[in-house]
Coordinates of C-alpha atoms and ligand atoms in Angstrom, one line a residue:
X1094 CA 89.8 111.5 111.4
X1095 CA 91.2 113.4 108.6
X1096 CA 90.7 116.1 106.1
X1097 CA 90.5 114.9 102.8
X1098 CA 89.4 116.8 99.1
X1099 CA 87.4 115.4 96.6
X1100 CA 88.0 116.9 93.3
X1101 CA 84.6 116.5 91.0
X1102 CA 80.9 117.0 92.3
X1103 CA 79.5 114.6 89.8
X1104 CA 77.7 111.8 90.2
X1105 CA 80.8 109.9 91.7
X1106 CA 82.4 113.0 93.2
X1107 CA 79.8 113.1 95.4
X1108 CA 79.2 109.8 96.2
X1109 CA 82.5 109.5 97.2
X1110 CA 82.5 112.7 99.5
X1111 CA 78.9 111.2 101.3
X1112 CA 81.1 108.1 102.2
X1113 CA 84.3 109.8 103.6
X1114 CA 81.9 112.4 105.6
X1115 CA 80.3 109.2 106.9
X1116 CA 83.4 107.9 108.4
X1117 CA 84.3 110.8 110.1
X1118 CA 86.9 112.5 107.8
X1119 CA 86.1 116.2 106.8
X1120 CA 85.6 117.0 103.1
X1121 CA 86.6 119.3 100.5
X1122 CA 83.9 118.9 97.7
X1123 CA 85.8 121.2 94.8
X1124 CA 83.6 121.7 91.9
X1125 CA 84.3 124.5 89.0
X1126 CA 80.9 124.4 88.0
X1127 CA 78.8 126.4 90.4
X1128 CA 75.6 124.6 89.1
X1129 CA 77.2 120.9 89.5
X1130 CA 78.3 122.2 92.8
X1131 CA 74.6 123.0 94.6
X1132 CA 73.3 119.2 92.5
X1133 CA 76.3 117.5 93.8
X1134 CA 75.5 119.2 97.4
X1135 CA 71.3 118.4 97.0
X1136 CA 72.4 114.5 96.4
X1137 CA 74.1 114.4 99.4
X1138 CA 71.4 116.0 101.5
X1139 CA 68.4 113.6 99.7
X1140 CA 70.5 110.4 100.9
X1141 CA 71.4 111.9 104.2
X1142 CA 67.4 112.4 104.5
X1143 CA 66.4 108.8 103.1
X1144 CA 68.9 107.1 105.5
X1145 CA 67.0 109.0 108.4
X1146 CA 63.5 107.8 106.9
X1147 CA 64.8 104.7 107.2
X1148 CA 66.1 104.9 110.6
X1149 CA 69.5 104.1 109.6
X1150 CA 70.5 107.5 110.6
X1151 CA 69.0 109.8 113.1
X1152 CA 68.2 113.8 112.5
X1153 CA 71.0 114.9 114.4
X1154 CA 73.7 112.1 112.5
X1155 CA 72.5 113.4 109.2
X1156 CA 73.1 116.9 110.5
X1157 CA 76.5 116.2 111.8
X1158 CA 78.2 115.0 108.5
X1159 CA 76.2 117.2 105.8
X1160 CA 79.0 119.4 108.5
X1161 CA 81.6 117.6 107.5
X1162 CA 81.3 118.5 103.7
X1163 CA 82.2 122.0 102.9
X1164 CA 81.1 123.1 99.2
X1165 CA 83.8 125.1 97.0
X1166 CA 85.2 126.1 93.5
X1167 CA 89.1 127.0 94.8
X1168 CA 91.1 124.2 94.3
X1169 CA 93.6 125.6 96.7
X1170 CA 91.1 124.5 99.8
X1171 CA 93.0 120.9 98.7
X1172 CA 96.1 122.5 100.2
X1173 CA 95.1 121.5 103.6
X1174 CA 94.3 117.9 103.3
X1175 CA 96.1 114.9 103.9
X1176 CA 94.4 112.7 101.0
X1177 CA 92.8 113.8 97.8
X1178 CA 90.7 112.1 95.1
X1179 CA 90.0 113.7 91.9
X1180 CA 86.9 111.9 90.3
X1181 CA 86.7 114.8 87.4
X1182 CA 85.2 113.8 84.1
X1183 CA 87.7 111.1 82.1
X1184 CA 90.1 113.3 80.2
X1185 CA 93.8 112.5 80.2
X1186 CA 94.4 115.6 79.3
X1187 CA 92.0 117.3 82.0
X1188 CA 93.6 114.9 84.7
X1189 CA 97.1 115.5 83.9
X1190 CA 96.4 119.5 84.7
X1191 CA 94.1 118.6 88.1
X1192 CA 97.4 116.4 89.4
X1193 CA 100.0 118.8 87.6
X1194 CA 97.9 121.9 90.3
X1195 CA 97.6 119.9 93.0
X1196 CA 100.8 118.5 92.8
X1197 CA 101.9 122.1 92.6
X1198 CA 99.7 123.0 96.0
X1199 CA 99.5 120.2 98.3
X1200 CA 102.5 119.2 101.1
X1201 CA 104.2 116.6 99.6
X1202 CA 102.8 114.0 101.9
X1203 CA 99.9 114.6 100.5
X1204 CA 98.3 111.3 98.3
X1205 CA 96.8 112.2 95.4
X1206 CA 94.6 109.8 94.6
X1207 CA 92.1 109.7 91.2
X1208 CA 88.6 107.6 90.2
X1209 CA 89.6 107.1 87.4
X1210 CA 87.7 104.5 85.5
X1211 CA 90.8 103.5 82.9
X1212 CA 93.2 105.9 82.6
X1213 CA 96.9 104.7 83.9
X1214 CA 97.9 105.8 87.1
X1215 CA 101.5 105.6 86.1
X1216 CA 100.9 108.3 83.7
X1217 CA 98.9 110.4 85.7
X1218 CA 101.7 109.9 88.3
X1219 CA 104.3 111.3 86.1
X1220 CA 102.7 114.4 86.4
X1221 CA 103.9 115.3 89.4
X1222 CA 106.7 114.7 91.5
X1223 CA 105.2 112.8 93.6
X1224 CA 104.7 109.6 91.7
X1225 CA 104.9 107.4 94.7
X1226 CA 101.6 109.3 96.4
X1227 CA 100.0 108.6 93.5
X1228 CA 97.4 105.8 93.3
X1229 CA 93.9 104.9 92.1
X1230 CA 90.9 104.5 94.0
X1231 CA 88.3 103.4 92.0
X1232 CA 84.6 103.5 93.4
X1233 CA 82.0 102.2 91.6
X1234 CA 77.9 103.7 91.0
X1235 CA 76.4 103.7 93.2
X1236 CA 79.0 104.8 95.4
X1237 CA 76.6 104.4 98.5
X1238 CA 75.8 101.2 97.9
X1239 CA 78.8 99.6 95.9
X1240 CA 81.1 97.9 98.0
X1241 CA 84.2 97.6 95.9
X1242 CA 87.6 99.9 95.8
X1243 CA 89.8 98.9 92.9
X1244 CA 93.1 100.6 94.7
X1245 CA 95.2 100.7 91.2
X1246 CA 99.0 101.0 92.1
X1247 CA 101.2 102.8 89.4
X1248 CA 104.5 101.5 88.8
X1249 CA 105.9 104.2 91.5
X1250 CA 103.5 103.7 93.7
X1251 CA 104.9 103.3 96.7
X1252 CA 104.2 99.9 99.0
X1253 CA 103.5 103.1 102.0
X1254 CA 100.8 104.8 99.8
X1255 CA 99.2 101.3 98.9
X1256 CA 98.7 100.3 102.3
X1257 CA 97.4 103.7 103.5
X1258 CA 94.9 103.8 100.9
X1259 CA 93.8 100.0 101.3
X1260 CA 93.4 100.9 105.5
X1261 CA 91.1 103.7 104.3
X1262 CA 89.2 102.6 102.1
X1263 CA 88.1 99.6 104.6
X1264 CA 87.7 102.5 107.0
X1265 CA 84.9 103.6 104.9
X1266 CA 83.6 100.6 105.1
X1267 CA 84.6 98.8 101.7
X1268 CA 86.1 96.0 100.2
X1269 CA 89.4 97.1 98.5
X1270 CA 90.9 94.8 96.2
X1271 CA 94.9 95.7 95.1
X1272 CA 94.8 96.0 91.0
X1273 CA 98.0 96.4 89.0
X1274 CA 97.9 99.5 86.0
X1275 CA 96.6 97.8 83.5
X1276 CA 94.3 99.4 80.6
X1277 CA 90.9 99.0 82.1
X1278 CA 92.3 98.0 85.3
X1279 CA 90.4 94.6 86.3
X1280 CA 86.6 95.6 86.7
X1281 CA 85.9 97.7 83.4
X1282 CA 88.6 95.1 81.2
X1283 CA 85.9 92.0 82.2
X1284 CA 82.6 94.8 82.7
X1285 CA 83.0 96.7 79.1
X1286 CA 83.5 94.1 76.8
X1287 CA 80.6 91.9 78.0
X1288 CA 78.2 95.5 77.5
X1289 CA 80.0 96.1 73.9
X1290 CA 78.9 92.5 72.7
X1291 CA 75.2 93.2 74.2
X1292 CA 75.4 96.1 71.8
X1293 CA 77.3 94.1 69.4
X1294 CA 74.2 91.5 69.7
X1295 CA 71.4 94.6 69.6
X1296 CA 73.2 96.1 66.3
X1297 CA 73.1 92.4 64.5
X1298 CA 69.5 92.6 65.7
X1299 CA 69.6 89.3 67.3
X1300 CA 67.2 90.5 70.0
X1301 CA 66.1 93.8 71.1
X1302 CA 67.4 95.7 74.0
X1303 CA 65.0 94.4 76.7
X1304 CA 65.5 90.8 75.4
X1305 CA 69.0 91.2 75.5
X1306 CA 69.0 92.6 79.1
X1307 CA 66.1 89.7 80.1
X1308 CA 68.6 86.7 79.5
X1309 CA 71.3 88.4 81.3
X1310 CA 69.0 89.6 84.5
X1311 CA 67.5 85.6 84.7
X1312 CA 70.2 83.8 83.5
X1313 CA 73.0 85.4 85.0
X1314 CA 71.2 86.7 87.6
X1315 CA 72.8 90.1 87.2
X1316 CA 71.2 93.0 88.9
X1317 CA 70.9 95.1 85.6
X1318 CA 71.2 94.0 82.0
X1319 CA 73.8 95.1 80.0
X1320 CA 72.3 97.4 78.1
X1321 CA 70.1 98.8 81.0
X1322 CA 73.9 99.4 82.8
X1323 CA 75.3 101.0 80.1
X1324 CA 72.6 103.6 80.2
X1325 CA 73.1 103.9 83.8
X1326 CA 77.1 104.3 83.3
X1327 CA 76.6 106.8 80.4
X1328 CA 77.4 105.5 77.1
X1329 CA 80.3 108.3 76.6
X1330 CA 81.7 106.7 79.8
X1331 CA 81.8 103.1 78.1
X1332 CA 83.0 104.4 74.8
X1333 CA 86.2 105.8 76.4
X1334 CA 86.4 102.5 78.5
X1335 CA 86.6 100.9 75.1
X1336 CA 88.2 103.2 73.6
X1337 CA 91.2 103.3 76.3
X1338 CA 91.3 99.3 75.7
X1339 CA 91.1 98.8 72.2
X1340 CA 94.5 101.5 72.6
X1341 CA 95.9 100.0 75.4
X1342 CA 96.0 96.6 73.8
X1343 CA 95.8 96.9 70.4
X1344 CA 93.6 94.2 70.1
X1345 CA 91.1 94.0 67.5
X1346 CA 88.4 92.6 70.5
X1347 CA 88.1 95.5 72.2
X1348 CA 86.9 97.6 68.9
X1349 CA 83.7 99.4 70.2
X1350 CA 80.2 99.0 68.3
X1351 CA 79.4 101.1 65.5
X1352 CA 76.2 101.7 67.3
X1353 CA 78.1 102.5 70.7
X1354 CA 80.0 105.3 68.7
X1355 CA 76.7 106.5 66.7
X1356 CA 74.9 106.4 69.8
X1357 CA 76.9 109.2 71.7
X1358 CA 77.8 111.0 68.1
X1359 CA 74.0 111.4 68.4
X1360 CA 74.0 112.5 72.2
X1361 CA 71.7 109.9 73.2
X1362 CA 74.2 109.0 76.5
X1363 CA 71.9 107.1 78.5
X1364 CA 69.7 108.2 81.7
X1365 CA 71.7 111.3 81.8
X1366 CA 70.4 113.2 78.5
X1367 CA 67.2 110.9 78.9
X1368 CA 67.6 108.6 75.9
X1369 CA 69.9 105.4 75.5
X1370 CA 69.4 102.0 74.9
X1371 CA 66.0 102.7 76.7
X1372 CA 64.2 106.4 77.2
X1373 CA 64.3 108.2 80.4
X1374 CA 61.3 110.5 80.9
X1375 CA 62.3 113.8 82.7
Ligands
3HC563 N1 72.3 106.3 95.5 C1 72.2 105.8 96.7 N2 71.5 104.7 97.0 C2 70.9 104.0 96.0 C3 71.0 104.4 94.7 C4 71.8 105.6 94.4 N3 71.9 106.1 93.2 N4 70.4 103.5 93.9 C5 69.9 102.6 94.7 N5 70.2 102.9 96.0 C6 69.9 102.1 97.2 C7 68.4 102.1 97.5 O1 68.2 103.3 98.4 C8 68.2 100.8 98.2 O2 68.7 100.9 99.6 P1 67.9 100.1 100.8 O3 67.9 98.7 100.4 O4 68.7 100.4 102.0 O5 66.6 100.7 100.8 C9 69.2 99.9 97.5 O6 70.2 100.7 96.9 C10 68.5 99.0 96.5 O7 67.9 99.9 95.6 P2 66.5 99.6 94.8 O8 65.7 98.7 95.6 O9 65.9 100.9 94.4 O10 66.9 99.0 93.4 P3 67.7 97.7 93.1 O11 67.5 96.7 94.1 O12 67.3 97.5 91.7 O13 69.2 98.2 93.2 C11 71.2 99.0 92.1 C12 69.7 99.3 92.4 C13 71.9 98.9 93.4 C14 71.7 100.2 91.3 C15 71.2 97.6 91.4 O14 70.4 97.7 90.2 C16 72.7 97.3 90.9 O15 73.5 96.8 91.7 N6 73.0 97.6 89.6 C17 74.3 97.3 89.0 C18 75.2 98.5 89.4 C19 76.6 98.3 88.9 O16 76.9 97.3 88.2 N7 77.4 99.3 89.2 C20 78.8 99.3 88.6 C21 78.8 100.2 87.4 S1 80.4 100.2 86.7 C22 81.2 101.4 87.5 O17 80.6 102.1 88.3 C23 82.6 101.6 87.1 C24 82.8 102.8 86.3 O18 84.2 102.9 86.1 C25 82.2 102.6 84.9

């Protein structure tokens, strides 16, 4: 068992520190935001408390890895463990200052790893000097429940670091599949432009939002509609996606909506601020 960080108390950030906990490692959960900090925290503790309603867990289980996860704002508490992953909110430039720190903080066996949903690991690598401990492991929402790792190798990635990661991420019980650095890596390149042509559909007013999320929940027997998982996502989150393709390409296919764009211009980001493609009571 190791002691790991996880950079980000967010909705991922703390997902992903519930699932190393639950393996046995001992966490970091670094947040600057005192407030984000106590909700990430209060997440963890209402799924530790479901799982022992359900009997998946017992009491004293629960107990044992809400022990594991210690709470902080210093980033310099990520000086003592053996893996990181930063799963901070997607700025390059906010990213590239998180690695350049911990870079400057951690031994240098350390792997840095980030969550990032599209931004290249190559470039996040070159950050530090440690490009070859520097990889992507990409969880998915909800973390809990979500099986996949993408594990996103940058081009100095080295084969050491990949195979670490890959063991570990099966450790905590997932299905890691090995992506190359590619804008949008694999999932969010196939996920992103399927919701952008739902809202693509929705702005041509070929159906409305619950027909167009209807045809894909029966006949594609998806889970969600794409409009519905947008709003779940966080339609800043798929703008950037796009955003980072439609760059990373240059390919006129990957141009986000108009509506997309207006939509967040307008702040209406999906369940988070309680309007999206649908409304979200309080
Ligand atoms: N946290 C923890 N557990 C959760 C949860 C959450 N936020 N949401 C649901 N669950 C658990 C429930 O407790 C339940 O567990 P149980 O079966 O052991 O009781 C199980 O998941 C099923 O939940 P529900 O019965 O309440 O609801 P559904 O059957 O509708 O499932 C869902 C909810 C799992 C969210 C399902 O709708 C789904 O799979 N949706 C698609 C999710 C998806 O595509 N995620 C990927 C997004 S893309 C991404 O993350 C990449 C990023 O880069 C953009």
């Amino acid at each position: 068992m190791a002691e790991v960080t996880v950079l980000g108390a967010g909705t991922m950030g703390s997902g992903i520190a519930q699932v190393f906990a639950q393996a046995g490692d001992t966490v970091h959960l670094i947040e600057v935001s005192l407030a984000q900090l106590t909700r990430g925290i209060a997440v963890i503790e209402t799924n530790l408390a479901r799982s022992v309603e359900k009997g998946r867990l017992t009491a004293n289980e629960s107990e044992v890895i809400m022990g594991r996860i210690v709470g902080s704002s210093d980033l310099e508490q990520a000086k003592y463990s053996e893996l990181v992953v930063e799963a901070i909110h997607e700025s390059l430039i906010a990213k590239t200052e998180a690695f350049r720190a911990l870079d400057s903080m951690c031994p240098p066996e350390t792997i840095l790893a980030s969550n990032t949903s599209s931004i290249s690991i190559t470039t996040l690598g070159t950050a530090t000097g440690r490009a070859d401990r520097v990889i992507g492991m990409h969880f998915f929402n909800p973390v809990l429940v979500m099986k996949l790792v993408e594990v996103v190798r940058g081009l100095a990635t080295s084969d050491e670091t990949h195979a670490h990661v890959m063991d570990w991420a099966r450790r905590l019980g997932k299905e890691p599949v090995a992506v190359g650095d590619s804008p949008g890596f694999v999932a969010n390149r196939v996920l992103l432009p399927m919701i952008n042509e739902a809202v693509f559909a929705l702005y041509e007013g070929v159906a409305d939002a619950g027909e167009i999320d209807t045809v894909m929940r029966l006949g594609m027997n998806h889970p969600m509609g794409p409009l519905e998982l947008a709003d779940f996502i966080g339609l800043d989150v798929c703008l950037s996606i796009m955003s980072v393709l439609y760059d990373g390409f240059g390919d006129p296919k990957y141009r986000p909506c108009p509506l997309l764009k207006q939509m967040v211009a307008a702040g209406r980001l999906g369940r988070k601020s309680g309007q999206g493609f649908y409304r979200y009571p309080a």
